[in-house]
Amino acid sequence: RKEVEQDPGPFNVPEGATVAFNCTYSNSASQSFFWYRQDCRKEPKLLMSVYSSGNEDGRFTAQLNRASQYISLLIRDSKLSDSATYLCVVRENTGFQKLVFGTGTRLLVSP
Amino acid sequence: EAQVTQNPRYLITVTGKKLTVTCSQNMNHEYMSWYRQDPGLGLRQIYYSMNVEVTDKGDVPEGYKVSRKEKRNFPLILESPSPNQTSLYFCASSSLRQGSNQPQHFGDGTRLSIL
C-alpha cells in the first residue's frame, strides 16, 4: 500500500463547478498535512496547509480526518487557471522533516 | 526575493560522465532536500540535509551524492550517471525554527536526460 494515495484523475469539470479531491495516508503518526499545486513541468507550490479543524482560503477548503486518515480539498467556483495537478503531502512524525508525496490528482477545468 | 535556484534547468548527457546539479537558497533555511519525480511515482526523496555538514539518505539515494559545506548550497552529484537516472529533479528547502508545519520551497526543477 502506498503511503499517500490519491486518485490520479483527470477530473474534467466546467468553469464554475465545485470539485473535491480526497487523499488517504497510511501512517497514523503523521504530523502535518499539505496540499501543493503543480503545473505541468513546473515546481510544486504550496497551496495550503491542512489543520485538524479544517481551514479555508478563498475558494479552497481543506479538511483532515485523523480517525479515517484522509485529507480532502474542495475547490468552489472552479476557474480555468485552477487546471493543474494537486499533490497531497504528509509530513511524518520523524525528526527530519520528511515529506511523503502522493502522485497527484489532475484537474482540467474547461470553458 | 526568497527563492531556491537550481542549475542547470536542462541537461542532456551521456552515461558515465560525472555531473553536478547545483542548488542554492537565500532564505537561511537549515533544511534542504533533493527529490526526483517520475511518471506514476510522484516525488521521491534522494538525500536531505538538516544543516551544514549534516546529510542523510532519503528513499532513493543509490547513484547520487550530496554535500553541504555551506548553509545556502546543496549540490547533487551523479558520479557515473546511468539512463535510469533520467528524471525531473527538484531541490527544496525549509526552515526548522518554527515547528513542524513549515512548508518546503522548491526550485524550478532540472530535467536530466542520460543517454
PDB file of C-alpha atoms in Angstrom, chain B residues 1-112:
ATOM      1  CA  GLU B   1      13.095  37.707  -3.469  1.00  0.00           C
ATOM      2  CA  ALA B   2      13.088  34.456  -1.497  1.00  0.00           C
ATOM      3  CA  GLN B   3      13.984  31.622  -3.802  1.00  0.00           C
ATOM      4  CA  VAL B   4      15.598  28.276  -4.420  1.00  0.00           C
ATOM      5  CA  THR B   5      17.789  28.289  -7.530  1.00  0.00           C
ATOM      6  CA  GLN B   6      18.800  25.175  -9.420  1.00  0.00           C
ATOM      7  CA  ASN B   7      21.233  24.899 -12.295  1.00  0.00           C
ATOM      8  CA  PRO B   8      21.157  23.731 -14.971  1.00  0.00           C
ATOM      9  CA  ARG B   9      17.465  23.697 -15.849  1.00  0.00           C
ATOM     10  CA  TYR B  10      18.015  21.178 -18.631  1.00  0.00           C
ATOM     11  CA  LEU B  11      20.881  18.799 -19.359  1.00  0.00           C
ATOM     12  CA  ILE B  12      21.365  16.033 -21.874  1.00  0.00           C
ATOM     13  CA  THR B  13      24.488  13.980 -21.283  1.00  0.00           C
ATOM     14  CA  VAL B  14      25.915  10.511 -21.726  1.00  0.00           C
ATOM     15  CA  THR B  15      26.301   7.522 -19.445  1.00  0.00           C
ATOM     16  CA  GLY B  16      29.268   7.715 -17.117  1.00  0.00           C
ATOM     17  CA  LYS B  17      30.048  11.410 -17.465  1.00  0.00           C
ATOM     18  CA  LYS B  18      30.085  12.950 -13.993  1.00  0.00           C
ATOM     19  CA  LEU B  19      27.691  15.837 -13.482  1.00  0.00           C
ATOM     20  CA  THR B  20      26.655  18.180 -10.708  1.00  0.00           C
ATOM     21  CA  VAL B  21      23.338  19.949 -10.279  1.00  0.00           C
ATOM     22  CA  THR B  22      23.659  22.982  -8.052  1.00  0.00           C
ATOM     23  CA  CYS B  23      21.055  24.227  -5.602  1.00  0.00           C
ATOM     24  CA  SER B  24      21.181  27.464  -3.680  1.00  0.00           C
ATOM     25  CA  GLN B  25      18.669  29.114  -1.345  1.00  0.00           C
ATOM     26  CA  ASN B  26      18.669  32.643   0.033  1.00  0.00           C
ATOM     27  CA  MET B  27      16.272  32.142   2.949  1.00  0.00           C
ATOM     28  CA  ASN B  28      18.807  30.940   5.528  1.00  0.00           C
ATOM     29  CA  HIS B  29      16.955  27.623   5.742  1.00  0.00           C
ATOM     30  CA  GLU B  30      18.501  24.821   7.729  1.00  0.00           C
ATOM     31  CA  TYR B  31      16.791  22.002   5.861  1.00  0.00           C
ATOM     32  CA  MET B  32      17.457  21.173   2.215  1.00  0.00           C
ATOM     33  CA  SER B  33      16.424  18.183   0.176  1.00  0.00           C
ATOM     34  CA  TRP B  34      16.635  16.652  -3.291  1.00  0.00           C
ATOM     35  CA  TYR B  35      13.761  14.841  -4.974  1.00  0.00           C
ATOM     36  CA  ARG B  36      13.272  13.129  -8.269  1.00  0.00           C
ATOM     37  CA  GLN B  37       9.898  12.994  -9.969  1.00  0.00           C
ATOM     38  CA  ASP B  38       8.961  10.222 -12.373  1.00  0.00           C
ATOM     39  CA  PRO B  39       5.609   9.500 -14.045  1.00  0.00           C
ATOM     40  CA  GLY B  40       3.314   7.468 -11.823  1.00  0.00           C
ATOM     41  CA  LEU B  41       5.736   7.556  -8.897  1.00  0.00           C
ATOM     42  CA  GLY B  42       5.417  11.082  -7.596  1.00  0.00           C
ATOM     43  CA  LEU B  43       8.270  12.860  -5.857  1.00  0.00           C
ATOM     44  CA  ARG B  44      10.766  10.632  -4.105  1.00  0.00           C
ATOM     45  CA  GLN B  45      13.413  11.917  -1.759  1.00  0.00           C
ATOM     46  CA  ILE B  46      17.034  11.269  -2.739  1.00  0.00           C
ATOM     47  CA  TYR B  47      19.014  12.962   0.040  1.00  0.00           C
ATOM     48  CA  TYR B  48      18.373  15.593   2.644  1.00  0.00           C
ATOM     49  CA  SER B  49      20.356  17.814   4.982  1.00  0.00           C
ATOM     50  CA  MET B  50      19.361  19.188   8.357  1.00  0.00           C
ATOM     51  CA  ASN B  51      22.233  21.673   8.487  1.00  0.00           C
ATOM     52  CA  VAL B  52      25.811  22.309   7.404  1.00  0.00           C
ATOM     53  CA  GLU B  53      27.833  19.086   7.238  1.00  0.00           C
ATOM     54  CA  VAL B  54      24.752  17.022   8.151  1.00  0.00           C
ATOM     55  CA  THR B  55      23.370  14.900   5.301  1.00  0.00           C
ATOM     56  CA  ASP B  56      21.405  11.668   5.149  1.00  0.00           C
ATOM     57  CA  LYS B  57      19.878   9.284   2.668  1.00  0.00           C
ATOM     58  CA  GLY B  58      16.313   9.540   1.537  1.00  0.00           C
ATOM     59  CA  ASP B  59      14.324   6.814  -0.157  1.00  0.00           C
ATOM     60  CA  VAL B  60      16.292   6.534  -3.401  1.00  0.00           C
ATOM     61  CA  PRO B  61      19.934   7.532  -2.736  1.00  0.00           C
ATOM     62  CA  GLU B  62      21.670   4.960  -4.956  1.00  0.00           C
ATOM     63  CA  GLY B  63      23.848   6.561  -7.603  1.00  0.00           C
ATOM     64  CA  TYR B  64      23.819  10.009  -6.011  1.00  0.00           C
ATOM     65  CA  LYS B  65      25.990  12.019  -3.649  1.00  0.00           C
ATOM     66  CA  VAL B  66      25.454  15.348  -1.934  1.00  0.00           C
ATOM     67  CA  SER B  67      27.420  17.781   0.165  1.00  0.00           C
ATOM     68  CA  ARG B  68      26.502  20.641   2.494  1.00  0.00           C
ATOM     69  CA  LYS B  69      29.601  22.711   3.091  1.00  0.00           C
ATOM     70  CA  GLU B  70      27.688  25.971   3.297  1.00  0.00           C
ATOM     71  CA  LYS B  71      24.191  26.606   4.556  1.00  0.00           C
ATOM     72  CA  ARG B  72      22.904  28.039   1.305  1.00  0.00           C
ATOM     73  CA  ASN B  73      24.223  25.366  -1.112  1.00  0.00           C
ATOM     74  CA  PHE B  74      23.308  21.720  -1.533  1.00  0.00           C
ATOM     75  CA  PRO B  75      24.702  20.274  -4.767  1.00  0.00           C
ATOM     76  CA  LEU B  76      23.585  16.913  -6.149  1.00  0.00           C
ATOM     77  CA  ILE B  77      26.362  14.857  -7.706  1.00  0.00           C
ATOM     78  CA  LEU B  78      25.984  11.991 -10.140  1.00  0.00           C
ATOM     79  CA  GLU B  79      29.436  10.384 -10.277  1.00  0.00           C
ATOM     80  CA  SER B  80      28.588   7.952 -13.072  1.00  0.00           C
ATOM     81  CA  PRO B  81      25.147   8.748 -14.467  1.00  0.00           C
ATOM     82  CA  SER B  82      23.061   5.984 -15.982  1.00  0.00           C
ATOM     83  CA  PRO B  83      19.915   6.113 -18.134  1.00  0.00           C
ATOM     84  CA  ASN B  84      17.681   5.171 -15.176  1.00  0.00           C
ATOM     85  CA  GLN B  85      18.612   8.497 -13.634  1.00  0.00           C
ATOM     86  CA  THR B  86      16.827  10.318 -16.411  1.00  0.00           C
ATOM     87  CA  SER B  87      14.235  12.278 -14.489  1.00  0.00           C
ATOM     88  CA  LEU B  88      12.970  15.650 -13.305  1.00  0.00           C
ATOM     89  CA  TYR B  89      14.854  16.765 -10.196  1.00  0.00           C
ATOM     90  CA  PHE B  90      13.755  19.270  -7.575  1.00  0.00           C
ATOM     91  CA  CYS B  91      15.685  20.878  -4.782  1.00  0.00           C
ATOM     92  CA  ALA B  92      13.724  22.165  -1.800  1.00  0.00           C
ATOM     93  CA  SER B  93      14.417  23.978   1.448  1.00  0.00           C
ATOM     94  CA  SER B  94      12.562  24.823   4.623  1.00  0.00           C
ATOM     95  CA  SER B  95      13.109  26.382   7.999  1.00  0.00           C
ATOM     96  CA  LEU B  96      13.349  24.180  11.078  1.00  0.00           C
ATOM     97  CA  ARG B  97      12.946  27.022  13.517  1.00  0.00           C
ATOM     98  CA  GLN B  98       9.199  27.455  13.746  1.00  0.00           C
ATOM     99  CA  GLY B  99       7.844  23.998  14.251  1.00  0.00           C
ATOM    100  CA  SER B 100       6.807  21.179  12.004  1.00  0.00           C
ATOM    101  CA  ASN B 101       4.285  22.987   9.852  1.00  0.00           C
ATOM    102  CA  GLN B 102       6.825  24.857   7.767  1.00  0.00           C
ATOM    103  CA  PRO B 103       6.304  24.214   4.038  1.00  0.00           C
ATOM    104  CA  GLN B 104       9.109  23.369   1.687  1.00  0.00           C
ATOM    105  CA  HIS B 105      10.068  25.814  -1.042  1.00  0.00           C
ATOM    106  CA  PHE B 106      11.018  24.228  -4.332  1.00  0.00           C
ATOM    107  CA  GLY B 107      13.416  25.199  -7.056  1.00  0.00           C
ATOM    108  CA  ASP B 108      12.269  25.362 -10.685  1.00  0.00           C
ATOM    109  CA  GLY B 109      13.463  21.851 -11.418  1.00  0.00           C
ATOM    110  CA  THR B 110      16.220  20.293 -13.507  1.00  0.00           C
ATOM    111  CA  ARG B 111      15.345  17.954 -16.340  1.00  0.00           C
ATOM    112  CA  LEU B 112      18.150  15.443 -16.842  1.00  0.00           C
TER     113      LEU B 112
END
